[in-house]
Amino acid sequence: MNNNFKRETLCVQAGWQPKNGEPRVLPIYQSTTFKYETSEEMAKLFDLEKDGYFYTRLQNPTNDAVAAKIAALEGGNSAILTSSGQAANFFAVFNICEAGDHIVSATSIYGGTYNLLSVTLKKLGIDCTFIDQDASEEEIERAFRPNTKLLFGETLSNPGVMVLDIEKFARIAHRQGVPLIVDNTFATPINCRPFEWGADIVTHSTTKYMDGHATCVGGCVVDSGHFDWEAHADKYPGLCQPDASYHGLTYTKTFGDKAYITKITSQLMRDLGAIQSPENAFLLNLGLETLHLRMPRHCQNALAVAKWLEACDRVAWVNYPDLEGNKYHDLAKKYLPNGSCGVLSFGLKGGREVAIRFMDHLKLAAIVTHVADARTCVLHPASHTHRQLSDEQLREAGIAPDLIRFSTGIENVEDIIADIDQALKA
Ligand SMILES: *Cc1c(COP(=O)(O)O)cnc(C)c1O
């Protein structure tokens, strides 16, 4: 497969490459195990001396084909599917951190990731300092410590749709000798490829646009293969020193620029087991086949909705980076020239109470704990996804109490706007 094909071609063709007489369409390898002729062959797989499948908790051919498609789309060299976006971000971080380590993250990130980094990782002995992604390089660098292992941010923050200055973040990370991990869920590789701007590792909640039809929870970690772990060997002993659980094998020495993903597969998946089911991977692959058709429509519809809301006198404010005059418009033009995503946020005059009444009157747009799929949906983060956060934490995460998160689907935009209009009047 030629990974230099354009993104549209990769969406359809990358990943599964059938050999002579094999199924044209990616098969679902619905099997926990794989058979071998000799005990010797199986032993080599367990020692990571040979590449091959033996147990689906670690690797499955259906999953691997879909991961390869996502790696091709992102321009990465290897990838692994996980059971959810949460698992993807957890593995991406935990693969290079352990108790006593520290990470730096943008504050404006998905609520679940914020909890993971601020509460759950702390219980494992990993501290996180949150920084304002729009702060100066000097200010952000002040958050770094000798034990800092990575910098984290989202291309487009959920739900604030703030645009990350990826080049700035990459400069900071690399000056500090750590990789930049970017959650690229909302942009998808159709609209932005963070590796082209210096990011080292990309994560996804494939639950969103990649699946696109709200059928499967899933995630993915993609490695660019660019970060030189060996140049910072003392910082990353898990990759650069012998692994006692594999007879003293050293990932960077044995697997070179595939060390990072191989370690997730053979260590984290083996021990923590957050795999994606092959059947879900199959459905994810169907979603990916049309990602390049759906993303432009999501963006086109969202921009039309945002412009309509901006002109509506019941609306207090609208936040969508593709709008002229938006705080992030210049960054959006640079990193997301073909459009950002289908998600926008806005507030209504009258605040929180009016927001809740408005949402209850929507007919086409459903209230669901989800974003970024074919169907238009809405959510009130302060009452739903982010309800664990205090008002102060909400403000820090860039979420106003009256913020309505509107995920524009791929229906006819006139119907979407008519629904908003009737709910506002009601
Ligand atoms: C939804 C989401 C996640 C979490 O993904 P799940 O698949 O729900 O576990 C992580 N990051 C971002 C940006 C998200 O939108």
Coordinates of C-alpha atoms and ligand atoms in Angstrom, one line a residue:
M1 CA 0.0 0.0 0.0
N2 CA 1.3 3.4 -1.0
N3 CA 0.9 5.6 2.1
N4 CA 1.6 8.6 0.0
F5 CA -1.9 8.4 -1.4
K6 CA -4.1 11.4 -0.6
R7 CA -6.2 11.2 2.5
E8 CA -9.4 10.4 0.6
T9 CA -7.8 7.4 -0.9
L10 CA -6.3 6.2 2.4
C11 CA -9.8 6.5 4.0
V12 CA -11.0 3.9 1.5
Q13 CA -8.0 1.8 0.7
A14 CA -5.4 1.8 3.6
G15 CA -5.2 -0.9 6.2
W16 CA -6.5 -4.3 5.0
Q17 CA -4.5 -5.5 2.0
P18 CA -5.9 -8.8 0.9
K19 CA -3.6 -11.4 -0.7
N20 CA -4.6 -13.6 -3.6
G21 CA -8.0 -15.3 -2.9
E22 CA -8.6 -13.5 0.4
P23 CA -11.8 -11.5 1.2
R24 CA -11.8 -8.1 -0.5
V25 CA -13.5 -6.6 2.6
L26 CA -11.7 -6.6 6.0
P27 CA -12.8 -9.7 7.8
I28 CA -13.8 -9.8 11.5
Y29 CA -11.3 -12.2 13.1
Q30 CA -13.7 -13.1 15.8
S31 CA -11.2 -15.4 17.6
T32 CA -9.5 -15.0 21.0
T33 CA -6.7 -17.3 19.9
F34 CA -4.5 -18.3 17.0
K35 CA -3.1 -21.8 16.2
Y36 CA 0.5 -22.8 15.7
E37 CA 2.1 -26.1 14.5
T38 CA 4.9 -26.2 17.0
S39 CA 5.4 -25.2 20.6
E40 CA 8.7 -23.6 19.5
E41 CA 6.9 -21.1 17.1
M42 CA 4.5 -20.1 19.9
A43 CA 7.4 -19.6 22.3
K44 CA 9.1 -17.2 19.9
L45 CA 5.9 -15.1 19.8
F46 CA 5.9 -14.9 23.6
D47 CA 9.6 -13.7 23.6
L48 CA 8.8 -11.1 20.9
E49 CA 11.3 -12.7 18.7
K50 CA 8.8 -13.2 16.0
D51 CA 5.9 -11.1 14.8
G52 CA 2.5 -12.9 14.9
Y53 CA -0.8 -13.3 16.6
F54 CA -1.4 -15.5 19.6
Y55 CA -4.0 -13.9 21.8
T56 CA -6.5 -11.1 20.9
R57 CA -5.9 -9.2 24.2
L58 CA -2.5 -8.2 22.7
Q59 CA -3.2 -8.2 18.9
N60 CA -5.8 -9.1 16.4
P61 CA -5.6 -8.9 12.6
T62 CA -8.9 -6.9 12.3
N63 CA -7.8 -4.3 14.8
D64 CA -4.3 -4.1 13.3
A65 CA -5.6 -3.4 9.8
V66 CA -7.8 -0.5 11.1
A67 CA -4.9 0.8 13.2
A68 CA -2.7 0.8 10.1
K69 CA -5.3 2.8 8.3
I70 CA -5.4 5.4 11.0
A71 CA -1.6 5.5 11.1
A72 CA -1.5 6.1 7.4
L73 CA -4.1 8.9 7.6
E74 CA -2.1 10.6 10.4
G75 CA 1.2 10.0 8.6
G76 CA 2.5 8.0 11.6
N77 CA 4.6 4.8 11.5
S78 CA 2.5 2.6 13.9
A79 CA -0.7 2.6 15.8
I80 CA -2.8 0.6 18.2
L81 CA -6.6 0.5 18.8
T82 CA -7.9 0.8 22.3
S83 CA -11.3 0.1 23.9
S84 CA -12.0 3.8 24.3
G85 CA -10.5 7.3 23.9
Q86 CA -9.9 7.3 27.6
A87 CA -7.9 4.1 27.4
A88 CA -5.9 5.7 24.4
N89 CA -5.0 8.8 26.4
F90 CA -4.2 6.7 29.5
F91 CA -1.9 4.3 27.6
A92 CA -0.3 7.2 25.6
V93 CA 0.7 8.8 29.0
F94 CA 1.3 5.7 31.1
N95 CA 3.6 4.1 28.4
I96 CA 6.3 6.7 29.3
C97 CA 5.4 7.7 32.9
E98 CA 5.6 6.0 36.3
A99 CA 5.2 6.9 39.9
G100 CA 7.3 10.0 40.7
D101 CA 6.9 11.5 37.3
H102 CA 5.2 14.7 36.2
I103 CA 3.4 15.8 33.1
V104 CA 2.3 19.2 31.7
S105 CA -1.1 19.6 30.0
A106 CA -3.3 22.3 28.6
T107 CA -6.2 23.0 30.9
S108 CA -8.8 23.2 28.2
I109 CA -9.3 19.5 27.5
Y110 CA -12.1 16.9 27.5
G111 CA -13.6 16.5 31.0
G112 CA -12.8 12.8 31.2
T113 CA -9.1 13.4 30.3
Y114 CA -9.0 16.2 32.8
N115 CA -10.2 13.8 35.5
L116 CA -7.7 11.1 34.3
L117 CA -4.8 13.5 34.5
S118 CA -5.7 15.4 37.6
V119 CA -7.2 12.7 39.8
T120 CA -6.6 9.2 38.7
L121 CA -3.0 9.5 37.5
K122 CA -2.2 11.3 40.8
K123 CA -3.3 8.1 42.6
L124 CA -0.6 6.3 40.6
G125 CA 2.0 8.9 41.7
I126 CA 2.0 10.9 38.5
D127 CA 1.5 14.6 39.0
C128 CA 0.1 17.0 36.4
T129 CA 0.5 20.7 36.0
F130 CA -2.2 22.4 33.9
I131 CA -1.3 25.4 31.9
D132 CA -3.2 28.0 29.8
Q133 CA -2.5 26.9 26.2
D134 CA -2.6 30.5 25.1
A135 CA 0.1 31.6 27.6
S136 CA 3.6 32.6 26.3
E137 CA 6.3 29.9 25.8
E138 CA 8.2 31.2 28.8
E139 CA 5.2 30.9 31.0
I140 CA 4.4 27.4 29.9
E141 CA 8.0 26.3 30.3
R142 CA 7.9 27.4 33.9
A143 CA 5.6 24.5 34.6
F144 CA 8.3 22.0 33.6
R145 CA 10.4 20.1 36.1
P146 CA 13.3 17.7 35.8
N147 CA 10.9 14.8 36.1
T148 CA 8.4 16.0 33.4
K149 CA 7.9 13.4 30.8
L150 CA 5.5 14.9 28.3
L151 CA 3.3 17.8 27.1
F152 CA -0.3 17.2 26.3
G153 CA -3.0 19.2 24.4
E154 CA -6.1 18.8 22.1
T155 CA -6.0 20.1 18.5
L156 CA -9.5 21.3 19.1
S157 CA -10.6 21.3 22.8
N158 CA -13.8 19.5 23.8
P159 CA -16.1 21.4 24.4
G160 CA -14.5 24.9 24.0
V161 CA -13.2 24.3 20.4
M162 CA -10.1 26.2 21.3
V163 CA -7.4 25.7 18.6
L164 CA -4.1 24.5 19.9
D165 CA -0.9 26.2 18.6
I166 CA 0.7 22.9 17.8
E167 CA 4.0 24.3 16.6
K168 CA 4.4 26.4 19.7
F169 CA 3.6 23.3 21.9
A170 CA 6.1 21.2 19.9
R171 CA 8.8 23.8 20.3
I172 CA 8.3 23.9 24.0
A173 CA 8.2 20.1 24.4
H174 CA 11.3 19.6 22.3
R175 CA 13.3 22.3 24.1
Q176 CA 12.4 20.4 27.3
G177 CA 13.4 17.1 25.8
V178 CA 9.9 15.5 26.0
P179 CA 7.4 14.4 23.4
L180 CA 4.2 16.3 22.5
I181 CA 1.0 14.2 22.7
V182 CA -1.9 15.7 20.8
D183 CA -5.5 14.4 21.1
N184 CA -6.7 14.9 17.5
T185 CA -10.3 13.6 18.0
F186 CA -12.3 16.6 16.9
A187 CA -10.2 17.6 13.9
T188 CA -9.5 14.1 12.6
P189 CA -6.6 13.7 10.2
I190 CA -8.9 14.9 7.4
N191 CA -8.7 18.5 8.8
C192 CA -5.4 18.4 10.6
R193 CA -2.4 16.2 10.9
P194 CA -0.5 17.2 14.1
F195 CA 2.6 15.3 13.1
E196 CA 3.1 17.8 10.2
W197 CA 3.4 20.5 12.9
G198 CA 5.8 18.7 15.2
A199 CA 3.6 16.6 17.4
D200 CA 5.2 13.2 18.3
I201 CA 2.2 11.1 19.4
V202 CA -1.5 11.5 18.4
T203 CA -4.4 10.0 20.3
H204 CA -8.1 9.6 19.2
S205 CA -11.4 8.9 20.6
T206 CA -12.5 6.9 17.6
T207 CA -16.0 7.0 19.2
K208 CA -16.5 10.5 17.6
Y209 CA -16.1 11.4 13.9
M210 CA -14.0 8.3 12.9
D211 CA -16.8 5.9 13.8
G212 CA -19.2 8.7 12.9
H213 CA -22.4 6.8 13.4
A214 CA -22.3 6.6 17.2
T215 CA -22.1 2.8 17.2
C216 CA -18.8 1.9 19.0
V217 CA -16.7 3.4 21.8
G218 CA -13.1 3.1 20.8
G219 CA -9.7 4.8 20.8
C220 CA -6.4 4.8 19.0
V221 CA -2.8 5.8 19.8
V222 CA -0.5 6.7 16.8
D223 CA 3.2 7.2 16.9
S224 CA 5.1 9.4 14.4
G225 CA 8.3 7.5 15.2
H226 CA 10.0 10.9 15.3
F227 CA 10.8 11.2 19.0
D228 CA 14.4 10.1 19.9
W229 CA 13.9 8.2 23.1
E230 CA 17.5 7.1 23.2
A231 CA 18.6 10.8 23.2
H232 CA 16.8 11.0 26.6
A233 CA 17.4 7.5 27.7
D234 CA 17.6 8.4 31.4
K235 CA 14.1 9.9 31.2
Y236 CA 12.5 6.9 29.6
P237 CA 13.8 3.8 31.3
G238 CA 10.7 1.9 30.3
L239 CA 11.7 2.2 26.6
C240 CA 15.4 2.4 26.8
Q241 CA 16.3 -0.1 29.6
P242 CA 15.8 -3.9 29.7
D243 CA 12.3 -5.1 30.4
A244 CA 12.4 -7.8 33.0
S245 CA 9.0 -9.1 31.9
Y246 CA 10.5 -9.9 28.5
H247 CA 13.9 -11.5 29.5
G248 CA 15.7 -8.2 29.5
L249 CA 14.7 -7.0 26.0
T250 CA 15.1 -3.3 25.4
Y251 CA 12.3 -1.8 23.2
T252 CA 14.3 0.9 21.5
K253 CA 17.2 -1.4 20.7
T254 CA 14.9 -4.2 19.4
F255 CA 12.1 -2.3 17.7
G256 CA 13.7 1.1 16.8
D257 CA 11.2 3.7 15.8
K258 CA 8.3 1.2 16.5
A259 CA 9.4 0.9 20.2
Y260 CA 6.6 3.1 21.6
I261 CA 3.7 1.2 20.1
T262 CA 5.3 -2.2 20.6
K263 CA 5.6 -1.4 24.3
I264 CA 1.9 -0.5 24.5
T265 CA 1.0 -3.7 22.8
S266 CA 3.3 -6.1 24.6
Q267 CA 3.2 -4.5 28.1
L268 CA 0.2 -2.3 28.7
M269 CA -2.3 -4.4 26.7
R270 CA -0.9 -7.6 28.1
D271 CA -1.2 -6.3 31.7
L272 CA -4.2 -3.9 31.5
G273 CA -6.1 -5.3 28.5
A274 CA -8.1 -2.3 27.2
I275 CA -8.5 -3.8 23.7
Q276 CA -11.1 -2.9 21.1
S277 CA -13.3 -5.8 20.0
P278 CA -12.6 -6.9 16.4
E279 CA -16.3 -6.4 15.6
N280 CA -16.1 -2.8 16.8
A281 CA -12.9 -2.3 14.8
F282 CA -14.8 -3.6 11.7
L283 CA -17.5 -1.0 12.2
L284 CA -14.9 1.7 12.9
N285 CA -13.3 0.8 9.5
L286 CA -16.7 1.3 7.8
G287 CA -16.9 4.8 9.4
L288 CA -13.3 5.6 8.3
E289 CA -14.2 4.8 4.7
T290 CA -16.4 7.9 4.5
L291 CA -14.7 10.2 7.0
H292 CA -13.4 12.3 4.1
L293 CA -16.9 12.9 2.8
R294 CA -18.5 13.5 6.2
M295 CA -16.0 16.0 7.7
P296 CA -16.5 18.7 5.1
R297 CA -20.2 18.5 5.5
H298 CA -20.0 18.7 9.3
C299 CA -17.9 21.8 8.9
Q300 CA -20.1 23.4 6.3
N301 CA -23.2 22.8 8.4
A302 CA -21.6 24.0 11.6
L303 CA -20.4 27.3 9.9
A304 CA -23.9 27.9 8.6
V305 CA -25.4 27.3 12.1
A306 CA -22.7 29.5 13.7
K307 CA -23.4 32.4 11.3
W308 CA -27.2 32.0 11.9
L309 CA -26.7 32.0 15.7
E310 CA -24.4 35.0 15.5
A311 CA -27.1 37.0 13.7
C312 CA -29.8 35.9 16.2
D313 CA -30.7 38.5 18.9
R314 CA -31.6 35.9 21.5
V315 CA -28.0 34.5 21.4
A316 CA -25.5 36.1 23.8
W317 CA -22.4 34.6 22.2
V318 CA -21.2 32.0 19.7
N319 CA -17.9 30.2 19.7
Y320 CA -16.7 28.5 16.5
P321 CA -13.2 28.9 15.3
D322 CA -14.2 29.1 11.6
L323 CA -16.1 32.3 12.3
E324 CA -14.3 35.6 11.3
G325 CA -13.6 37.4 14.5
N326 CA -13.3 34.3 16.6
K327 CA -10.3 34.4 19.0
Y328 CA -8.9 31.3 17.4
H329 CA -9.7 32.2 13.7
D330 CA -6.1 32.8 12.8
L331 CA -4.9 29.5 14.4
A332 CA -7.8 27.8 12.7
K333 CA -6.8 29.2 9.3
K334 CA -3.3 27.9 9.8
Y335 CA -3.9 24.4 11.3
L336 CA -7.4 23.7 9.9
P337 CA -7.6 25.5 6.6
N338 CA -10.4 23.2 5.3
G339 CA -12.6 23.7 8.4
S340 CA -12.3 22.7 12.0
C341 CA -15.2 20.3 13.0
G342 CA -18.9 20.2 13.5
V343 CA -18.9 21.2 17.1
L344 CA -19.6 24.7 18.2
S345 CA -20.7 26.3 21.5
F346 CA -23.0 29.2 22.3
G347 CA -24.8 30.9 25.2
L348 CA -28.3 32.3 25.2
K349 CA -29.4 35.6 26.8
G350 CA -30.9 34.6 30.1
G351 CA -28.1 32.2 30.9
R352 CA -28.2 28.7 32.4
E353 CA -32.0 28.4 32.9
V354 CA -32.8 29.5 29.4
A355 CA -30.2 27.1 28.0
I356 CA -31.9 24.2 29.7
R357 CA -35.4 25.2 28.5
F358 CA -34.1 25.8 25.0
M359 CA -32.6 22.3 24.9
D360 CA -35.7 20.7 26.1
H361 CA -37.6 22.2 23.2
L362 CA -35.3 20.9 20.4
K363 CA -36.9 18.2 18.3
L364 CA -34.3 17.2 15.7
A365 CA -31.3 17.8 17.8
A366 CA -31.2 15.2 20.6
I367 CA -29.9 15.6 24.1
V368 CA -27.2 12.9 24.3
T369 CA -23.9 12.5 26.0
H370 CA -22.1 12.4 22.8
V371 CA -20.7 14.6 20.1
A372 CA -19.3 14.3 16.6
D373 CA -21.5 11.9 14.8
A374 CA -23.9 12.0 11.8
R375 CA -26.9 13.1 13.9
T376 CA -27.1 16.6 15.4
C377 CA -27.0 16.6 19.1
V378 CA -26.7 19.0 22.1
L379 CA -25.3 18.9 25.6
H380 CA -25.0 21.3 28.5
P381 CA -21.5 20.5 29.9
A382 CA -22.1 22.2 33.3
S383 CA -25.0 19.9 34.0
H384 CA -23.7 16.8 32.1
T385 CA -20.1 15.9 31.1
H386 CA -18.4 18.4 33.4
R387 CA -20.7 18.3 36.4
Q388 CA -17.9 17.0 38.7
L389 CA -16.0 20.2 38.2
S390 CA -16.4 23.2 40.5
D391 CA -17.4 26.6 39.0
E392 CA -13.8 27.6 39.2
Q393 CA -12.5 24.5 37.5
L394 CA -15.2 25.0 34.8
R395 CA -14.0 28.5 34.2
E396 CA -10.4 27.2 34.0
A397 CA -11.4 24.6 31.5
G398 CA -12.9 27.5 29.4
I399 CA -16.6 26.4 30.0
A400 CA -19.1 29.0 30.9
P401 CA -22.0 27.8 33.0
D402 CA -24.4 28.7 30.2
L403 CA -22.4 27.0 27.5
I404 CA -24.4 24.8 25.1
R405 CA -22.3 22.4 23.2
F406 CA -23.9 21.9 19.8
S407 CA -22.6 19.1 17.6
T408 CA -23.8 19.7 14.0
G409 CA -24.6 16.6 12.1
I410 CA -24.8 15.9 8.4
E411 CA -28.5 16.5 7.9
N412 CA -29.8 19.2 5.7
V413 CA -28.7 22.4 7.4
E414 CA -32.0 24.2 6.8
D415 CA -33.7 21.6 9.0
I416 CA -31.1 22.0 11.7
I417 CA -31.5 25.8 11.7
A418 CA -35.3 25.5 11.7
D419 CA -35.2 23.3 14.7
I420 CA -33.0 25.8 16.6
D421 CA -35.3 28.6 15.5
Q422 CA -38.5 26.9 16.8
A423 CA -36.9 25.9 20.1
L424 CA -35.7 29.5 20.6
K425 CA -39.2 30.8 20.0
A426 CA -40.7 28.2 22.3
Ligands
LIG1 C1 -14.7 11.7 23.9 C2 -13.3 12.2 24.0 C3 -12.4 11.4 24.7 C4 -12.8 10.2 25.4 O1 -13.1 9.2 24.5 P1 -14.1 8.0 24.8 O2 -14.1 7.2 23.6 O3 -15.4 8.5 25.2 O4 -13.5 7.2 26.0 C5 -11.1 11.9 24.8 N1 -10.7 13.0 24.2 C6 -11.6 13.8 23.5 C7 -11.2 15.1 22.8 C8 -12.9 13.4 23.4 O5 -13.8 14.1 22.7

